[in-house]
Short mmCIF file of C-alpha atoms and ligand atoms in Angstrom, two decimals:
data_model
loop_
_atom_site.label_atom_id
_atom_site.label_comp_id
_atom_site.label_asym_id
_atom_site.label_seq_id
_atom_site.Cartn_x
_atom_site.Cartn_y
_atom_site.Cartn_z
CA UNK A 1 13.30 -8.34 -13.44
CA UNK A 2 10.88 -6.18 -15.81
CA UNK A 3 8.82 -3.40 -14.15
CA UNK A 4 6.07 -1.55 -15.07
CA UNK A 5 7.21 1.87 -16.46
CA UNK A 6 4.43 2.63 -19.07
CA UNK A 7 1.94 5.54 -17.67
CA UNK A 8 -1.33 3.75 -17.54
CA UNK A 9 -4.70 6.00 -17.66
CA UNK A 10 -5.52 5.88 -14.18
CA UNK A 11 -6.70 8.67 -11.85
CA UNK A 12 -7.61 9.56 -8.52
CA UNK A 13 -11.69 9.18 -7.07
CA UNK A 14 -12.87 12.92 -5.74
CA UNK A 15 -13.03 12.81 -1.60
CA UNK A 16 -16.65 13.86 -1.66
CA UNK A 17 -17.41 10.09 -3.17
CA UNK A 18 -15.50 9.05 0.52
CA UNK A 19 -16.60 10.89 2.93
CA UNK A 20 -20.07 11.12 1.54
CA UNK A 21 -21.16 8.35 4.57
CA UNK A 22 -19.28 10.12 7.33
CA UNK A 23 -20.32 12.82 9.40
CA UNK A 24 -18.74 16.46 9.67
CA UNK A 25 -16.27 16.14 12.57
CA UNK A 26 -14.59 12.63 10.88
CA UNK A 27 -14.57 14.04 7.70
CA UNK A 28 -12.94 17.57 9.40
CA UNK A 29 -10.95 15.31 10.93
CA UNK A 30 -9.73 13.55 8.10
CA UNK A 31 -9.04 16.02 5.66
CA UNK A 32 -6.71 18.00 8.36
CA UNK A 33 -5.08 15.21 9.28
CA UNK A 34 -4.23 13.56 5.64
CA UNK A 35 -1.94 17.01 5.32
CA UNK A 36 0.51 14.67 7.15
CA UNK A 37 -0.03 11.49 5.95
CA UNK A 38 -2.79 9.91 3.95
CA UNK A 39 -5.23 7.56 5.40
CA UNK A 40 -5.31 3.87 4.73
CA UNK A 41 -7.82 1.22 4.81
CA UNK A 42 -7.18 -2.25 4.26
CA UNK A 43 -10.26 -4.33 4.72
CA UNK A 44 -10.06 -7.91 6.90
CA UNK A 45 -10.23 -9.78 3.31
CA UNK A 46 -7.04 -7.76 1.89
CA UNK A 47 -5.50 -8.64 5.22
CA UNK A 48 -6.74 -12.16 5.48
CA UNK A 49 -4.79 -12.41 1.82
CA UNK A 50 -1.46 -10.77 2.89
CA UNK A 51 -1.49 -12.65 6.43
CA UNK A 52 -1.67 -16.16 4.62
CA UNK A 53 0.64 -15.66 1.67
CA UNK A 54 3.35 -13.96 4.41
CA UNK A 55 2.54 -16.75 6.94
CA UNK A 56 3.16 -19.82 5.10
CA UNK A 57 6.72 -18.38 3.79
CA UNK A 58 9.52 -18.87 6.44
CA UNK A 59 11.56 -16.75 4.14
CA UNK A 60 10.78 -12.46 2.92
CA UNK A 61 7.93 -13.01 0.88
CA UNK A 62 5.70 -9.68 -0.56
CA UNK A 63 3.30 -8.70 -3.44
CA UNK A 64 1.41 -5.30 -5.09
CA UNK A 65 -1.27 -3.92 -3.26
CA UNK A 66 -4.50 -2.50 -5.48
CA UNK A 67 -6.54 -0.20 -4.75
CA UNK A 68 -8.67 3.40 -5.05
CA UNK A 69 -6.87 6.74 -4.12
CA UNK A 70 -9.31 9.82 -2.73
CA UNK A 71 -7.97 13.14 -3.39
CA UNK A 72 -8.85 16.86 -2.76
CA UNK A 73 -7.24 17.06 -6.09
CA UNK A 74 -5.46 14.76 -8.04
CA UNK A 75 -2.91 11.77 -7.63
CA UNK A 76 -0.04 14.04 -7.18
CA UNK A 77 -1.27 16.06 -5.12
CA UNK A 78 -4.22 16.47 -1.79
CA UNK A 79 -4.53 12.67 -1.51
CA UNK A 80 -6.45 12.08 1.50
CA UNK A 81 -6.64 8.58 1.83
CA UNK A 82 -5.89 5.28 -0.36
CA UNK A 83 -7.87 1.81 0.10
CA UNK A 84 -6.63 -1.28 -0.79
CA UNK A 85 -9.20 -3.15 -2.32
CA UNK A 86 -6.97 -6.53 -3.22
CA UNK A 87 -3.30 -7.91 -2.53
CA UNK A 88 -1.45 -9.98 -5.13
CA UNK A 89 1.00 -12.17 -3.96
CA UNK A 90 3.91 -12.77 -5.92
CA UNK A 91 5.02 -16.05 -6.12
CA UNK A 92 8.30 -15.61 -7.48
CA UNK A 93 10.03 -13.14 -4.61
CA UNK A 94 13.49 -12.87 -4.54
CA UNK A 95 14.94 -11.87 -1.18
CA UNK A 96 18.72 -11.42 -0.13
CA UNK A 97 20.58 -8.66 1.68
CA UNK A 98 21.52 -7.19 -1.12
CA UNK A 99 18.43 -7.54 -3.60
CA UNK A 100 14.98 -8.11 -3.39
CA UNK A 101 12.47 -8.29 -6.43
CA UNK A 102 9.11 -9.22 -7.24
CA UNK A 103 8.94 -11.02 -10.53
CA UNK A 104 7.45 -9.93 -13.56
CA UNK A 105 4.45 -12.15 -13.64
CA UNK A 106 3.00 -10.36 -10.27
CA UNK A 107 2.81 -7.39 -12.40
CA UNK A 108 0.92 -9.32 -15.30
CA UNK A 109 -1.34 -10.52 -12.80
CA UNK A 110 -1.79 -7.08 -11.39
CA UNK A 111 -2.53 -5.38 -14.19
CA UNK A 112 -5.36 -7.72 -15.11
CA UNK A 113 -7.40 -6.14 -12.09
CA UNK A 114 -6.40 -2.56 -13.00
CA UNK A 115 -9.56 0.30 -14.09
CA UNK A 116 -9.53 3.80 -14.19
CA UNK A 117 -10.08 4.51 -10.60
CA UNK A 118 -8.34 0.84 -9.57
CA UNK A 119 -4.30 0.19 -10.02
CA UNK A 120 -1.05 -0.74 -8.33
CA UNK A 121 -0.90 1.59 -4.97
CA UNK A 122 1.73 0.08 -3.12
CA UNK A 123 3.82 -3.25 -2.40
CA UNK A 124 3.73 -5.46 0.93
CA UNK A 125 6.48 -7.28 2.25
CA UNK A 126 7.84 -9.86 5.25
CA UNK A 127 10.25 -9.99 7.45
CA UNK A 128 9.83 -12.97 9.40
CA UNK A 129 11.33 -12.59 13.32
CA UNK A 130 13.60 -9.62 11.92
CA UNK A 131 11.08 -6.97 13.15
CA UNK A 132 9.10 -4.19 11.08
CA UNK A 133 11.30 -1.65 9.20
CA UNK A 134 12.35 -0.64 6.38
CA UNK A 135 15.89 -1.76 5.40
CA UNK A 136 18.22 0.54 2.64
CA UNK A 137 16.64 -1.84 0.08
CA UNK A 138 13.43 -1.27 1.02
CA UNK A 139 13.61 2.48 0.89
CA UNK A 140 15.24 2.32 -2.53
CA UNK A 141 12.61 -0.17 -3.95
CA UNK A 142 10.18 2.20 -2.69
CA UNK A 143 11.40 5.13 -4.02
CA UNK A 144 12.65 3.55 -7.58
CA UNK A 145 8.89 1.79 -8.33
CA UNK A 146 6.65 3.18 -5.74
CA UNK A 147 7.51 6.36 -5.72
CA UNK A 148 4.44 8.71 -6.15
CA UNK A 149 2.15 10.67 -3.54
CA UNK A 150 -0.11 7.89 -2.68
CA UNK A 151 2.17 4.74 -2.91
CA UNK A 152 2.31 2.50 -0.04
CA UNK A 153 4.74 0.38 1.40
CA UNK A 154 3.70 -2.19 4.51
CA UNK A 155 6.20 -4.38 6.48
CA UNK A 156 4.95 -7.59 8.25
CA UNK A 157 6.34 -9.24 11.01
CA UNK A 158 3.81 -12.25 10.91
CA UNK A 159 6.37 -13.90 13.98
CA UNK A 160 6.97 -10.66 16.10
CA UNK A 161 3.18 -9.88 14.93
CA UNK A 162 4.79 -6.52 13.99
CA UNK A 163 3.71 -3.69 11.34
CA UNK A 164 4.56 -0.75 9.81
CA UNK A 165 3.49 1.37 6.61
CA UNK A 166 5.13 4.08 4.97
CA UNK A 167 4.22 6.20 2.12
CA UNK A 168 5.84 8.51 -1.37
CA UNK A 169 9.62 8.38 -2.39
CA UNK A 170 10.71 9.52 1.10
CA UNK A 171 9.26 6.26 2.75
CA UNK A 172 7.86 8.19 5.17
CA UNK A 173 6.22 6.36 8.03
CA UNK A 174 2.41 6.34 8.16
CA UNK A 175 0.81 7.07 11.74
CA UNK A 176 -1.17 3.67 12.97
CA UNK A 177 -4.11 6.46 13.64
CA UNK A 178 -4.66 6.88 9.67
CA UNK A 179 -4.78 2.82 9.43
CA UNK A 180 -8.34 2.08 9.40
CA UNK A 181 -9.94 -1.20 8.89
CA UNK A 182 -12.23 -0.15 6.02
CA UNK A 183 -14.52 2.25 5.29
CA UNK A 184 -17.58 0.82 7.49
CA UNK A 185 -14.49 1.32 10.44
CA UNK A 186 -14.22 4.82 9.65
CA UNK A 187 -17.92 5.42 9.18
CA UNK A 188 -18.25 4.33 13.43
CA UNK A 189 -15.76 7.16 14.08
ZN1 ZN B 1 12.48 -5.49 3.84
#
């Protein structure tokens, strides 16, 4: 199992470029609120992607997720929201109780679609009829390779029809409020 560990040149897009097509209470809205939590939006395509790959594997099955992260200031620090703009499935997972990896070519593939202002912001993984949470493993994976500000981590129960989504080192659990569809979703708010 190989990792990416290099630092890449990537950096976070400024919020004004996000909530440029919202109007003032959202975008008050959002900003107070992303103190807690950062916002996510997944659009129907990057679901449509995940849903499929998870669906047709009766065993854990995941990928990377890559998208664009808005921040008040920088990646470390004042992200207010991250959108996933494209899910890799990895073809080679490898699940057990006691280990679960991603192979290295989902990384190779991954890092074919990466820019400046596009990378690797989280990972997504099933758990088919065991229910959405995140197990020991998953917290360590999470904080071992995802484990900075605006990394995400989503569990799928495609049987239970079950999700969760959890964020940084600490795993901590994402509010279904700050999981929008997309950015025409939040722009109805
Ligand atoms: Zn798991």
């Amino acid at each position: 199992m190989k990792w990416i560990d290099r630092k890449p040149d990537i950096s976070a897009k400024s919020v004004t470029e996000f909530l440029s097509g919202l109007s003032v209470l959202p975008v008050l809205d959002l900003l107070s609120s992303s103190v807690e939590s950062p916002h996510v939006l997944i659009s129907d395509s990057v679901r449509k992607t995940v849903m499929e790959h998870i669906s047709s594997n009766r065993t854990e099955s995941g990928g990377l997720l890559i998208g664009e992260v808005f921040s008040l200031d920088d990646l470390n620090s004042g992200v207010v929201a991250v959108s996933i703009t494209k899910a890799v499935p990895s073809q080679d997972f490898d699940a057990t109780s006691v280990s679960l990896s991603m192979g290295p070519a989902v990384w190779d593939i991954a890092r074919s679609y990466v820019t400046k202002h596009r990378f690797v912001v989280g990972w997504y993984h099933s758990h088919p009829d065991l229910g959405a949470f995140f197990s020991g493993t998953d917290r360590k994976t999470q904080a071992e390779f995802f484990n900075q500000e605006y990394h995400l981590g989503l569990v799928i129960d495609p049987v239970r029809d079950e999700e969760l989504w959890f964020v940084g080192k600490d795993s901590l659990t994402i509010p279904f409020s700050h999981v929008w569809g997309g950015l025409s979703e939040l722009a109805m708010v």
